[in-house]
Short mmCIF file of N, CA, C and O in Angstrom, two decimals:
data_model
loop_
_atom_site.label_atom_id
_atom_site.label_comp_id
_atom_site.label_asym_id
_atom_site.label_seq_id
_atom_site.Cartn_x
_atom_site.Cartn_y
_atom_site.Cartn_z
N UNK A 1 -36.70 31.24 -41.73
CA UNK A 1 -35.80 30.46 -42.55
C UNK A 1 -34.37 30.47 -42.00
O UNK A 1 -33.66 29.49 -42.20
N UNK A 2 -33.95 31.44 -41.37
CA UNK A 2 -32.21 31.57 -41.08
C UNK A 2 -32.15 30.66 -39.89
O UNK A 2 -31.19 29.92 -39.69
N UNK A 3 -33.73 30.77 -38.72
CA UNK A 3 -33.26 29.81 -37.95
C UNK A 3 -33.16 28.11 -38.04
O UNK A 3 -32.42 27.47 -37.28
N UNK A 4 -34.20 27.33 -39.32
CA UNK A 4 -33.79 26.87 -39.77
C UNK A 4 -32.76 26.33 -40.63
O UNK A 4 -32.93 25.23 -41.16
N UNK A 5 -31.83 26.93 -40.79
CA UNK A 5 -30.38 27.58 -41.64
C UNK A 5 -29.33 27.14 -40.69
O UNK A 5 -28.32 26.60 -41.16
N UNK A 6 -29.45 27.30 -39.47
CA UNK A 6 -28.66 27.80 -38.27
C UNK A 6 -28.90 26.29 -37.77
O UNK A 6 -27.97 25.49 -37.87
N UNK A 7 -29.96 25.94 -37.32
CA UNK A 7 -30.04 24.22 -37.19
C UNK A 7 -29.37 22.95 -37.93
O UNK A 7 -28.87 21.88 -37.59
N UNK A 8 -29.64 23.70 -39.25
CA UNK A 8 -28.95 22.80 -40.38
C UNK A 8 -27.82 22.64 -39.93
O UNK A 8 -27.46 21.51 -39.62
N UNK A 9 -26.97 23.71 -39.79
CA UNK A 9 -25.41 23.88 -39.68
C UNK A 9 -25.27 23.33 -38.57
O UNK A 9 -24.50 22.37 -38.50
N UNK A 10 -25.99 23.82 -37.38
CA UNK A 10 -25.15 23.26 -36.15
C UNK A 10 -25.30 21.50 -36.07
O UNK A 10 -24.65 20.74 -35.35
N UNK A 11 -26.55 21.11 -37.22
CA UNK A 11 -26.57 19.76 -36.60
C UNK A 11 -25.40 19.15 -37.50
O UNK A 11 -24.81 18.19 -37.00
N UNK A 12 -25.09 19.47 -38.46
CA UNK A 12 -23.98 19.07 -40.04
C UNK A 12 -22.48 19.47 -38.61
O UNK A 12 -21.47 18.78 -38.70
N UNK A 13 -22.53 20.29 -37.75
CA UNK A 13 -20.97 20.68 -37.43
C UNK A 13 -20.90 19.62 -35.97
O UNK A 13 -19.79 19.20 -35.64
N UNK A 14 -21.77 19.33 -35.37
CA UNK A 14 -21.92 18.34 -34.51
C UNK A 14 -21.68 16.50 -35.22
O UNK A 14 -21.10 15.55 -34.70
N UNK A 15 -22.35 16.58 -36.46
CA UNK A 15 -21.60 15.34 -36.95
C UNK A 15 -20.45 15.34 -37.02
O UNK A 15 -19.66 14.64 -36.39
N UNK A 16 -20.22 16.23 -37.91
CA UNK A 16 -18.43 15.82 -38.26
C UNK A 16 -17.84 16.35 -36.76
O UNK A 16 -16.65 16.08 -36.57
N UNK A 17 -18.40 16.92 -35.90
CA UNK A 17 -16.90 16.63 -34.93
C UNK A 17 -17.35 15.56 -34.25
O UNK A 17 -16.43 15.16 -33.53
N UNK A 18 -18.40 14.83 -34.12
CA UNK A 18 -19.09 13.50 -33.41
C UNK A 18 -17.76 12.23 -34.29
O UNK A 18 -16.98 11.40 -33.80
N UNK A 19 -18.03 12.61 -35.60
CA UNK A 19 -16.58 11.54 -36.40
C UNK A 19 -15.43 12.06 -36.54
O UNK A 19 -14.62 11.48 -37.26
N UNK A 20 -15.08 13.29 -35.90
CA UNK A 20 -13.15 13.14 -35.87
C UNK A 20 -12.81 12.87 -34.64
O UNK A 20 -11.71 12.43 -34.29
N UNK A 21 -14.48 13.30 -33.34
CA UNK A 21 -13.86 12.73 -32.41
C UNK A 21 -13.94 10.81 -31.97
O UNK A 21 -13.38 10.02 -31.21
N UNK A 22 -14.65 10.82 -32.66
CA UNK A 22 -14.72 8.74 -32.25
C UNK A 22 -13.71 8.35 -32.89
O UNK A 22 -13.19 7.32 -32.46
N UNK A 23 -12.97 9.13 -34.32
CA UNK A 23 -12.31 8.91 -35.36
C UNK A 23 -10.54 8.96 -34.52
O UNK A 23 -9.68 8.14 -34.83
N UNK A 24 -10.30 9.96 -33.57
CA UNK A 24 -9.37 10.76 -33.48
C UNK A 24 -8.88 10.62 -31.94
O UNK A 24 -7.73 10.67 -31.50
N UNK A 25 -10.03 10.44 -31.28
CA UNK A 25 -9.60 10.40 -29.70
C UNK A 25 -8.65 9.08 -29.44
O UNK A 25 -7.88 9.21 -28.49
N UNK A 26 -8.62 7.75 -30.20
CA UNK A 26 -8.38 6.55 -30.11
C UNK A 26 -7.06 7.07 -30.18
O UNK A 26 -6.26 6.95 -29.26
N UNK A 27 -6.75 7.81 -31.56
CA UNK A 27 -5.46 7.75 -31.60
C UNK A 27 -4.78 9.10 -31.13
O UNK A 27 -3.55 9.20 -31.18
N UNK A 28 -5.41 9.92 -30.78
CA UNK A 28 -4.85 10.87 -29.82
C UNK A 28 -4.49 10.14 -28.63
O UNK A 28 -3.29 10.27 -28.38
N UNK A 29 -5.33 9.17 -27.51
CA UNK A 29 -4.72 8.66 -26.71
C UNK A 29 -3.29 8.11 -26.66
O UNK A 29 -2.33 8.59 -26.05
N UNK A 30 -3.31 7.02 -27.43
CA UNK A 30 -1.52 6.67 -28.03
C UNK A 30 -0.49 7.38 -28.19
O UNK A 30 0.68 7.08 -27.98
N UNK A 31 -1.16 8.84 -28.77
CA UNK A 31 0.33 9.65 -28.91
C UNK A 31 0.04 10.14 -27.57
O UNK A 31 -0.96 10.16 -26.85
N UNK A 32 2.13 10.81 -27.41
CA UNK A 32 2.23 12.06 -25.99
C UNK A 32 3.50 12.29 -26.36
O UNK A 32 4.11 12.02 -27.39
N UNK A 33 3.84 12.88 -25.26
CA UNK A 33 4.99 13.94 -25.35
C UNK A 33 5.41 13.59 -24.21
O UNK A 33 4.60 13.63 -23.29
N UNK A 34 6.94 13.12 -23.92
CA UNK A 34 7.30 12.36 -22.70
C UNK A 34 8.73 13.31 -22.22
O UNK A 34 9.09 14.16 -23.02
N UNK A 35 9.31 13.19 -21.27
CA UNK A 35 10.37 14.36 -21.14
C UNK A 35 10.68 13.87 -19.27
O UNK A 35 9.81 13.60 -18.45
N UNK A 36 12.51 13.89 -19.02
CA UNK A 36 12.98 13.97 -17.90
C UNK A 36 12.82 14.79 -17.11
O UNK A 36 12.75 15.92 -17.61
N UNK A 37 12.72 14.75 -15.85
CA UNK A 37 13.35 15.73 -14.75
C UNK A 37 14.59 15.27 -13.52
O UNK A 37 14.96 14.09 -13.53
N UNK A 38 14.98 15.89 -12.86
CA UNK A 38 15.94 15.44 -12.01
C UNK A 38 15.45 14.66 -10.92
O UNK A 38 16.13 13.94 -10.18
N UNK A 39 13.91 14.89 -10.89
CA UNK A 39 13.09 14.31 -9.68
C UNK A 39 13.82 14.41 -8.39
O UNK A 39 14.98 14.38 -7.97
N UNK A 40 12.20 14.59 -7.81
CA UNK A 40 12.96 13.87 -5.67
C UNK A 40 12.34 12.37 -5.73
O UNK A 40 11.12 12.55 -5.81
N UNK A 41 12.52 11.42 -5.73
CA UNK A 41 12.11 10.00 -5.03
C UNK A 41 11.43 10.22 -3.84
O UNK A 41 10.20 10.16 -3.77
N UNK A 42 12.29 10.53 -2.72
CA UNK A 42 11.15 10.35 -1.66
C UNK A 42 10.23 11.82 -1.86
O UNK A 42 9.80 12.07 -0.73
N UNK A 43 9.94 12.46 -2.42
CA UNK A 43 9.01 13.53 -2.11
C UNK A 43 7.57 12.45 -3.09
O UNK A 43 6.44 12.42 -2.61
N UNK A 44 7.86 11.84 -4.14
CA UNK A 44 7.21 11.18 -5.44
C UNK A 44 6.63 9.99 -4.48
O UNK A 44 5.43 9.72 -4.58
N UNK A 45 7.27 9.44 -3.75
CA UNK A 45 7.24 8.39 -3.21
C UNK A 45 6.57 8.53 -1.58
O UNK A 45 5.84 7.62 -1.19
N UNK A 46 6.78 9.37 -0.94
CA UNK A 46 5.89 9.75 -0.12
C UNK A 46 4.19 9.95 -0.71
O UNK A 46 3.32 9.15 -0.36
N UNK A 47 3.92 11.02 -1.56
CA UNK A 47 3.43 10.97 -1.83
C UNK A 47 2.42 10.36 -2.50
O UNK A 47 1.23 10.65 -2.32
N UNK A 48 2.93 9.31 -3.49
CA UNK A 48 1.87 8.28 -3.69
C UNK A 48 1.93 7.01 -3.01
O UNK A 48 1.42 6.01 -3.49
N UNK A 49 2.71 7.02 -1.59
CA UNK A 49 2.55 5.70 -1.07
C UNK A 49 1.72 5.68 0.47
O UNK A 49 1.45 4.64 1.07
N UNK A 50 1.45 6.83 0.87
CA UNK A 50 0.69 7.38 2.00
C UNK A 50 -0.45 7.26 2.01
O UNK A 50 -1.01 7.63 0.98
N UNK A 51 -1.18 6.80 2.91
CA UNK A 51 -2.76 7.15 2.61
C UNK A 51 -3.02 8.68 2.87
O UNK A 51 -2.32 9.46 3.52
N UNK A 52 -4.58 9.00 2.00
CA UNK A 52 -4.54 10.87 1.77
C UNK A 52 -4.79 11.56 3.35
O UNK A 52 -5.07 12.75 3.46
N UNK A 53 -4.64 10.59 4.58
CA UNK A 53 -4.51 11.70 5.67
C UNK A 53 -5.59 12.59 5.60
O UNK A 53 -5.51 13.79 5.87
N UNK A 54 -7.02 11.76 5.09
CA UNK A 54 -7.91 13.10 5.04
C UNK A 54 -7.71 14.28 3.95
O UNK A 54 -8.72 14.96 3.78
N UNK A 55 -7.28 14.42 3.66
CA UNK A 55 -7.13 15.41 1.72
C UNK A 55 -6.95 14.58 0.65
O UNK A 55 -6.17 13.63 0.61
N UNK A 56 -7.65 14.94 -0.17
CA UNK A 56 -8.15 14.84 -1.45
C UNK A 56 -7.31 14.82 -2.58
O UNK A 56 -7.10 15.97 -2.95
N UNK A 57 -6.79 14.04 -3.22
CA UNK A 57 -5.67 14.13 -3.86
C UNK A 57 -6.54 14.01 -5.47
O UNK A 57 -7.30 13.05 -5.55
N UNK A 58 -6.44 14.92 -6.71
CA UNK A 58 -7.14 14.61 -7.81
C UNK A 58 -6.31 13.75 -8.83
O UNK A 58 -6.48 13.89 -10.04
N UNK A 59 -5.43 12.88 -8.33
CA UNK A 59 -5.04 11.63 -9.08
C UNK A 59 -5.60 10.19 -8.83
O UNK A 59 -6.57 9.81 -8.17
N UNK A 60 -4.81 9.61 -9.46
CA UNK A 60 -5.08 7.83 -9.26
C UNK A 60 -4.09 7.19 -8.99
O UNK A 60 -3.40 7.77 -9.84
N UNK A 61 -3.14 6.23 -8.38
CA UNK A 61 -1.63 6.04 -8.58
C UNK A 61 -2.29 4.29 -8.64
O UNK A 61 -3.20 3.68 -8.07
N UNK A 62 -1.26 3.97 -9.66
CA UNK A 62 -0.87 2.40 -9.92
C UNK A 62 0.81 2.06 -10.07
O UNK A 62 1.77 2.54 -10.69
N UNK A 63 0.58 1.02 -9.20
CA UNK A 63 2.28 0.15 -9.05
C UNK A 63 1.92 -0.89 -9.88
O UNK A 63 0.82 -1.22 -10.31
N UNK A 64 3.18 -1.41 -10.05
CA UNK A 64 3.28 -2.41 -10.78
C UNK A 64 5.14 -2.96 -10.53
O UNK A 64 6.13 -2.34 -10.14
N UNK A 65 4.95 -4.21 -10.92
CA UNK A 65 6.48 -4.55 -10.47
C UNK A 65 6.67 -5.00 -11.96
O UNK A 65 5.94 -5.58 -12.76
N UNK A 66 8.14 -4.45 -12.01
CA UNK A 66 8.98 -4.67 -13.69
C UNK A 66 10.37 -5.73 -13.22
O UNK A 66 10.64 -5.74 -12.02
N UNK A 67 10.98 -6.36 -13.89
CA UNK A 67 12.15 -6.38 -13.47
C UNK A 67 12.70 -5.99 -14.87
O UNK A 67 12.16 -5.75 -15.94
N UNK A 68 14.40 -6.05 -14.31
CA UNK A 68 15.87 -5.18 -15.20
C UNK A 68 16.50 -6.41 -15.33
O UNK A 68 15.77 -7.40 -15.44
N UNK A 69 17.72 -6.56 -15.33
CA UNK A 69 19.20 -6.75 -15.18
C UNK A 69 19.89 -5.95 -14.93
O UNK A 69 19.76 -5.04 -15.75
N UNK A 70 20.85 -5.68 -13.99
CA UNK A 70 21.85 -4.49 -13.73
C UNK A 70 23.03 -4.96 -14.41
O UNK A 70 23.17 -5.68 -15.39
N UNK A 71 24.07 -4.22 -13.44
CA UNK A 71 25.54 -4.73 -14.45
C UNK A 71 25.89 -6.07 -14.29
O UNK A 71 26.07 -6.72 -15.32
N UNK A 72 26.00 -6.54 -13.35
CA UNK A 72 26.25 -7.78 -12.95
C UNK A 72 25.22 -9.01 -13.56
O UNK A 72 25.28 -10.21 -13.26
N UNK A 73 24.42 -8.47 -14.32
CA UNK A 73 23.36 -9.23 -14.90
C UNK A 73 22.44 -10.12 -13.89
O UNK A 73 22.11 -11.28 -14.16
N UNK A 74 22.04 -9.41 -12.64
CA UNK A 74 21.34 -10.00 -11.93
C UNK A 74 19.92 -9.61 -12.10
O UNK A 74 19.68 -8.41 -12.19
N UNK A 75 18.79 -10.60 -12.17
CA UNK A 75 17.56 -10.32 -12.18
C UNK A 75 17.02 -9.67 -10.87
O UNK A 75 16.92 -10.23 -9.78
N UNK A 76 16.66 -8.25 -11.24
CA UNK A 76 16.00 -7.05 -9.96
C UNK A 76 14.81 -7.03 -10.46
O UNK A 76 14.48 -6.94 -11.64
N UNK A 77 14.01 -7.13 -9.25
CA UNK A 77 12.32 -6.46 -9.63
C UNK A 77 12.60 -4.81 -8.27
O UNK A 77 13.07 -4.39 -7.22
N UNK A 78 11.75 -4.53 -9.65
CA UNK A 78 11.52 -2.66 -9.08
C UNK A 78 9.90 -2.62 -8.92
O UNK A 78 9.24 -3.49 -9.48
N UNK A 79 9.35 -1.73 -8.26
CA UNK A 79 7.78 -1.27 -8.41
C UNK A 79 7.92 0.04 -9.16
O UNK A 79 8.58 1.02 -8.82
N UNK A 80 7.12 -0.14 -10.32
CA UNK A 80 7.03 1.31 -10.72
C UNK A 80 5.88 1.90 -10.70
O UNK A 80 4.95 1.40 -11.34
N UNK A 81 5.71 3.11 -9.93
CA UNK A 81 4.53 3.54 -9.68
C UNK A 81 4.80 4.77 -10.44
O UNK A 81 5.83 5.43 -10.54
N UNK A 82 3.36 4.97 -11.10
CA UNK A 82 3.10 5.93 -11.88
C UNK A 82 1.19 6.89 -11.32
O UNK A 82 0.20 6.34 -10.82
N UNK A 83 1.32 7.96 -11.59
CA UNK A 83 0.12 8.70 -11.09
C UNK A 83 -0.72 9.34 -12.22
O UNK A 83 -0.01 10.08 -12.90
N UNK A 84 -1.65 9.31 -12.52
CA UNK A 84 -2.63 9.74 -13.69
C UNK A 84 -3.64 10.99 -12.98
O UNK A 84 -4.42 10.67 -12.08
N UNK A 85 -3.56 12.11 -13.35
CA UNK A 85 -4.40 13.52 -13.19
C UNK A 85 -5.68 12.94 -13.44
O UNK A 85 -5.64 12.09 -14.33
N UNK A 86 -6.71 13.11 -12.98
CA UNK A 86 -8.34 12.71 -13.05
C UNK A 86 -8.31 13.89 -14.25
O UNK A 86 -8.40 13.43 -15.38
N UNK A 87 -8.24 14.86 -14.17
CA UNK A 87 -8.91 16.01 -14.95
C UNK A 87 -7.83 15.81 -16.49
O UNK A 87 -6.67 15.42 -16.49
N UNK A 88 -8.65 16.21 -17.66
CA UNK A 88 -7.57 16.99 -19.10
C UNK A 88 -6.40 17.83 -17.93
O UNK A 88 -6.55 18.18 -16.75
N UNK A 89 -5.50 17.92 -18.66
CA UNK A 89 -4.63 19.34 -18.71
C UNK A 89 -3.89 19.35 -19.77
O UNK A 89 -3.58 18.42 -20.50
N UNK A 90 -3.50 20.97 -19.84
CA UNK A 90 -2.82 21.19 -20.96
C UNK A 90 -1.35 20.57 -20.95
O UNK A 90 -1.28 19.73 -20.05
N UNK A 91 0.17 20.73 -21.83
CA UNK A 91 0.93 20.28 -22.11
C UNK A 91 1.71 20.48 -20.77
O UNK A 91 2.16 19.53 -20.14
N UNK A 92 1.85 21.86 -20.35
CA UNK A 92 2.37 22.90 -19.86
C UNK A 92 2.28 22.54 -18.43
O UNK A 92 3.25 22.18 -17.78
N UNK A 93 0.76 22.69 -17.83
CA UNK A 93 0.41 21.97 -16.30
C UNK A 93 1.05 20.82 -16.23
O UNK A 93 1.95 20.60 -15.42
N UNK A 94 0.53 19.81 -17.29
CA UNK A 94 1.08 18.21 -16.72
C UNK A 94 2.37 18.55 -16.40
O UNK A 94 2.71 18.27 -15.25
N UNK A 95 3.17 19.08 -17.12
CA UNK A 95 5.06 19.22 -16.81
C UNK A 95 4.93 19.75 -15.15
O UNK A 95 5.25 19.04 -14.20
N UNK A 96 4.44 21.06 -15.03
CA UNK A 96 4.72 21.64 -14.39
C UNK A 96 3.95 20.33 -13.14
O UNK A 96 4.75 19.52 -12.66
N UNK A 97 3.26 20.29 -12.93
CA UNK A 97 2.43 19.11 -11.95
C UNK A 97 3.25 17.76 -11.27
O UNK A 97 3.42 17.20 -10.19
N UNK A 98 3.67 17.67 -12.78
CA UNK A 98 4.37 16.25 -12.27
C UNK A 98 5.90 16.89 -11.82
O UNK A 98 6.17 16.69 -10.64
N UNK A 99 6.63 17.42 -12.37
CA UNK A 99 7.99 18.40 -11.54
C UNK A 99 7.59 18.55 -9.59
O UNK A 99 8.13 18.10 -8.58
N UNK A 100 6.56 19.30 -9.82
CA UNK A 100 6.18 19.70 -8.47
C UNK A 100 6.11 18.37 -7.38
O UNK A 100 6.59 18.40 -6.24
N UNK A 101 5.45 17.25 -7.96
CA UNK A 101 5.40 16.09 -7.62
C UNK A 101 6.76 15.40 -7.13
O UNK A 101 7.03 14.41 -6.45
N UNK A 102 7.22 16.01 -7.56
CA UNK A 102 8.92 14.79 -7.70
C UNK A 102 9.20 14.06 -8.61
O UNK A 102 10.39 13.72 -8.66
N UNK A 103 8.28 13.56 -9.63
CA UNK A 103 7.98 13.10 -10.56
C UNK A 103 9.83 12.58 -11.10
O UNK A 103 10.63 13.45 -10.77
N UNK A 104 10.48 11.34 -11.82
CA UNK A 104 11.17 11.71 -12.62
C UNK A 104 10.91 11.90 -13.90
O UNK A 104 11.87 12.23 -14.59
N UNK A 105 9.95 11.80 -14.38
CA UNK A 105 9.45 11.92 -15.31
C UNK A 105 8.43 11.85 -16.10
O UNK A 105 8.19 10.64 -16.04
N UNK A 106 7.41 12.43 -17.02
CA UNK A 106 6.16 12.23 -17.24
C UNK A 106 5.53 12.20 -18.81
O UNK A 106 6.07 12.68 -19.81
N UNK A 107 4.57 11.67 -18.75
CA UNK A 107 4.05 11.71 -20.10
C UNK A 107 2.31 12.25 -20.23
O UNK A 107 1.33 12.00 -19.53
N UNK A 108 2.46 12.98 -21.29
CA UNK A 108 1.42 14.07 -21.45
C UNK A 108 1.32 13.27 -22.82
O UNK A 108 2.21 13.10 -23.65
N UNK A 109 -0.67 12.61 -22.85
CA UNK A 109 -1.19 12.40 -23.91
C UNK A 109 -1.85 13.30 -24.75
O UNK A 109 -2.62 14.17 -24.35
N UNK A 110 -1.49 13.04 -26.19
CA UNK A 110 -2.62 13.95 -26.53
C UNK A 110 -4.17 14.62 -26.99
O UNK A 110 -4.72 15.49 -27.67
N UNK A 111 -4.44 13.27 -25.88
CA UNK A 111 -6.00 13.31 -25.71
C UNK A 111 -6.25 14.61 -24.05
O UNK A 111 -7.25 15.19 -23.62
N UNK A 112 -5.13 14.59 -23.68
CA UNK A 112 -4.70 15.77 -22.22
C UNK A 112 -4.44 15.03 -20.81
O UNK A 112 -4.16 15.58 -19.75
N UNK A 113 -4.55 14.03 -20.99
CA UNK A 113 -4.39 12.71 -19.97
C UNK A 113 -2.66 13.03 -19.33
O UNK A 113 -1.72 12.70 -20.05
N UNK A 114 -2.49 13.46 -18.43
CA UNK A 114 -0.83 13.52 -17.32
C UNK A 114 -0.96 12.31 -17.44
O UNK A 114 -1.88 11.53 -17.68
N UNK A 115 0.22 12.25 -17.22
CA UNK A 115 0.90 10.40 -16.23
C UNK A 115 2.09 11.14 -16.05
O UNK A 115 2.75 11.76 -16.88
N UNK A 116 2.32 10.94 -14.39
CA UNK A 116 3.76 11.10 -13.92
C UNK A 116 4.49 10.16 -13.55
O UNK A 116 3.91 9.67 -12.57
N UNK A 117 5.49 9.58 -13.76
CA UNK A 117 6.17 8.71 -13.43
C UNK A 117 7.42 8.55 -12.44
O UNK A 117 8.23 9.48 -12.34
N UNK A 118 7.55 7.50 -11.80
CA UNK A 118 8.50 7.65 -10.59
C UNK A 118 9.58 7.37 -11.38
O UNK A 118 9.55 7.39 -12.61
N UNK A 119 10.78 7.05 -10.51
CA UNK A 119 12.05 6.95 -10.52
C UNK A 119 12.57 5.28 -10.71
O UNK A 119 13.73 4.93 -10.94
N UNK A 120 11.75 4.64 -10.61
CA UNK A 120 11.64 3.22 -11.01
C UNK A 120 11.36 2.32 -11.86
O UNK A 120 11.40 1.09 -11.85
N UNK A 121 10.98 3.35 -12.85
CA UNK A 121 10.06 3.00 -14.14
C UNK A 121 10.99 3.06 -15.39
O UNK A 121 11.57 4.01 -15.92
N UNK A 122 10.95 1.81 -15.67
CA UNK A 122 11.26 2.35 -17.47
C UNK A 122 10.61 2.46 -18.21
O UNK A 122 9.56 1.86 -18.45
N UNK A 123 11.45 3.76 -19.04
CA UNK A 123 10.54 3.78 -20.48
C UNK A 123 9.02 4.53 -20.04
O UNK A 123 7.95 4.11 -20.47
N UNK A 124 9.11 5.41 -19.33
CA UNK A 124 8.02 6.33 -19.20
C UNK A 124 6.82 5.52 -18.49
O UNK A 124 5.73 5.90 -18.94
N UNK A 125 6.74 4.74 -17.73
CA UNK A 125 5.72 4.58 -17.28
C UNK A 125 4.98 3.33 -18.32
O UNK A 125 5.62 2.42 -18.84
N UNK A 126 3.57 3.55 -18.46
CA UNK A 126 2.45 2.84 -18.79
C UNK A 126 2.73 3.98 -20.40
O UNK A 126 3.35 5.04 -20.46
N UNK A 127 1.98 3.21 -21.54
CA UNK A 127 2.22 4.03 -22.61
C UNK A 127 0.46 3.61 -23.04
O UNK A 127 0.04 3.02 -24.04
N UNK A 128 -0.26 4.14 -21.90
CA UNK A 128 -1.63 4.19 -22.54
C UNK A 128 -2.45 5.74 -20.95
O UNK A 128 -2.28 5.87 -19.73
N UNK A 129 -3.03 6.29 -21.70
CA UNK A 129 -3.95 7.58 -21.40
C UNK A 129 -5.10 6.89 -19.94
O UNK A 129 -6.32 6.95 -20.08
N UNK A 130 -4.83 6.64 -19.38
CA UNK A 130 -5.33 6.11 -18.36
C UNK A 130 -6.28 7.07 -17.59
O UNK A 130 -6.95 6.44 -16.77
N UNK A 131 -6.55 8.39 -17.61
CA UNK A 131 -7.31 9.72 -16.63
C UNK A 131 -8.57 9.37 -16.47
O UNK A 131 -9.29 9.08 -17.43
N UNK A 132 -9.04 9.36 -15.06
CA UNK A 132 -10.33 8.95 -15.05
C UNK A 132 -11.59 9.91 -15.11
O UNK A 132 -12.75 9.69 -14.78
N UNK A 133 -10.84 11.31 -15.74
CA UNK A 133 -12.53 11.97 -16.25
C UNK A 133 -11.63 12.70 -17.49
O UNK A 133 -11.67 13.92 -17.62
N UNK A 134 -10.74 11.77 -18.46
CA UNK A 134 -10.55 12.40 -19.24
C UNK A 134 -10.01 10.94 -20.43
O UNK A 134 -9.66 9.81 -20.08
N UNK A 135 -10.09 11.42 -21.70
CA UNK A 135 -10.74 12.41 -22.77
C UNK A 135 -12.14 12.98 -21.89
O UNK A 135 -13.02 12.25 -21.44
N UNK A 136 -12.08 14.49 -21.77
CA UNK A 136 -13.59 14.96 -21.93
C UNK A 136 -14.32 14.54 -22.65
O UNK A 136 -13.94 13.99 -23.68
N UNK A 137 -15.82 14.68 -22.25
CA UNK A 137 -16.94 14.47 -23.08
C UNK A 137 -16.37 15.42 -24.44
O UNK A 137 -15.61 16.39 -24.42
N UNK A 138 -16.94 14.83 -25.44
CA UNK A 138 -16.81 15.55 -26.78
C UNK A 138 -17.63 16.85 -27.24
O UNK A 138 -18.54 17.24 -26.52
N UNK A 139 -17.36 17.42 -28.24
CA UNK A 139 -17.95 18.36 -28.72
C UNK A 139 -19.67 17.99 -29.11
O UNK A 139 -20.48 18.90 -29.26
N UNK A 140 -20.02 16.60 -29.23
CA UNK A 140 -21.42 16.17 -29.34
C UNK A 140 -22.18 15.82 -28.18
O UNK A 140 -23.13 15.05 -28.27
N UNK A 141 -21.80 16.38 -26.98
CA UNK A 141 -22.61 16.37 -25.58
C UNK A 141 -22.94 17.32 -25.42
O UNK A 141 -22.34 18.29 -25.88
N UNK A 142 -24.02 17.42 -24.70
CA UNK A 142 -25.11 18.65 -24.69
C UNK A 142 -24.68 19.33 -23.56
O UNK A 142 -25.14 20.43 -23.26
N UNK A 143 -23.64 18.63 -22.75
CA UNK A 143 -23.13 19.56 -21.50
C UNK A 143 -22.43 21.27 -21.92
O UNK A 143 -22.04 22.02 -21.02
#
């Protein structure tokens, strides 16, 4: 009987996190936590504009061209390239990751999705969770 007991429960605790996570991941993606650094440009910029030279880099990088107005009110287009961590990480790594990077700045979703952002970008980059092996599988995968 207890191991039937024990089935009950685990299959009742696998639903409900099966519905806070279909419920919750959507909008965990949307939120993050975004924050400056002094950045290097060319260290940020070397780096995601090189081919990997044979090593393995565990990001993704996407450009994109924005334009501004400066003072003079002239229409500038910039490329802003931004880099997305393949893997989750915690709050703490992404900072520290994207710093190391050159990054000027980055945004940490809170589904665990990095995005580091260059020096060209306004407004943090892309404001969507882009990681390509993250959200992890959920608490309802048998992995």
């Amino acid at each position: 009987m207890k191991s039937m007991e024990r089935a009950v429960m685990r299959m009742l605790a696998m639903l409900i996190c099966t519905q806070l996570i279909r419920g919750d991941m959507a909008k965990m993606s949307k939120k993050s936590h975004v924050e400056d650094f002094e950045g290097v440009t060319a260290l940020f910029e070397a780096l995601t504009s090189s081919p990997n030279d044979g090593y393995t880099y565990d990001w993704r990088v996407h450009t994109f061209s924005i334009s501004s107005n400066n003072i003079d009110e002239e229409h500038v287009m910039h490329n802003c390239t931004v880099l997305y961590l393949d893997q989750c990480t915690s709050w703490n790594k992404c900072r520290q990751t994207c710093q190391k990077t050159g990054a000027a700045s980055y945004r940490w979703f809170h589904d665990g999705c990095c995005e580091c952002v260059g020096g060209h970008c306004l407004g943090y980059g892309i404001n969507e969770s882009r990681c390509s092996h993250c959200p992890e599988p959920g608490c309802d995968s048998d992995d």
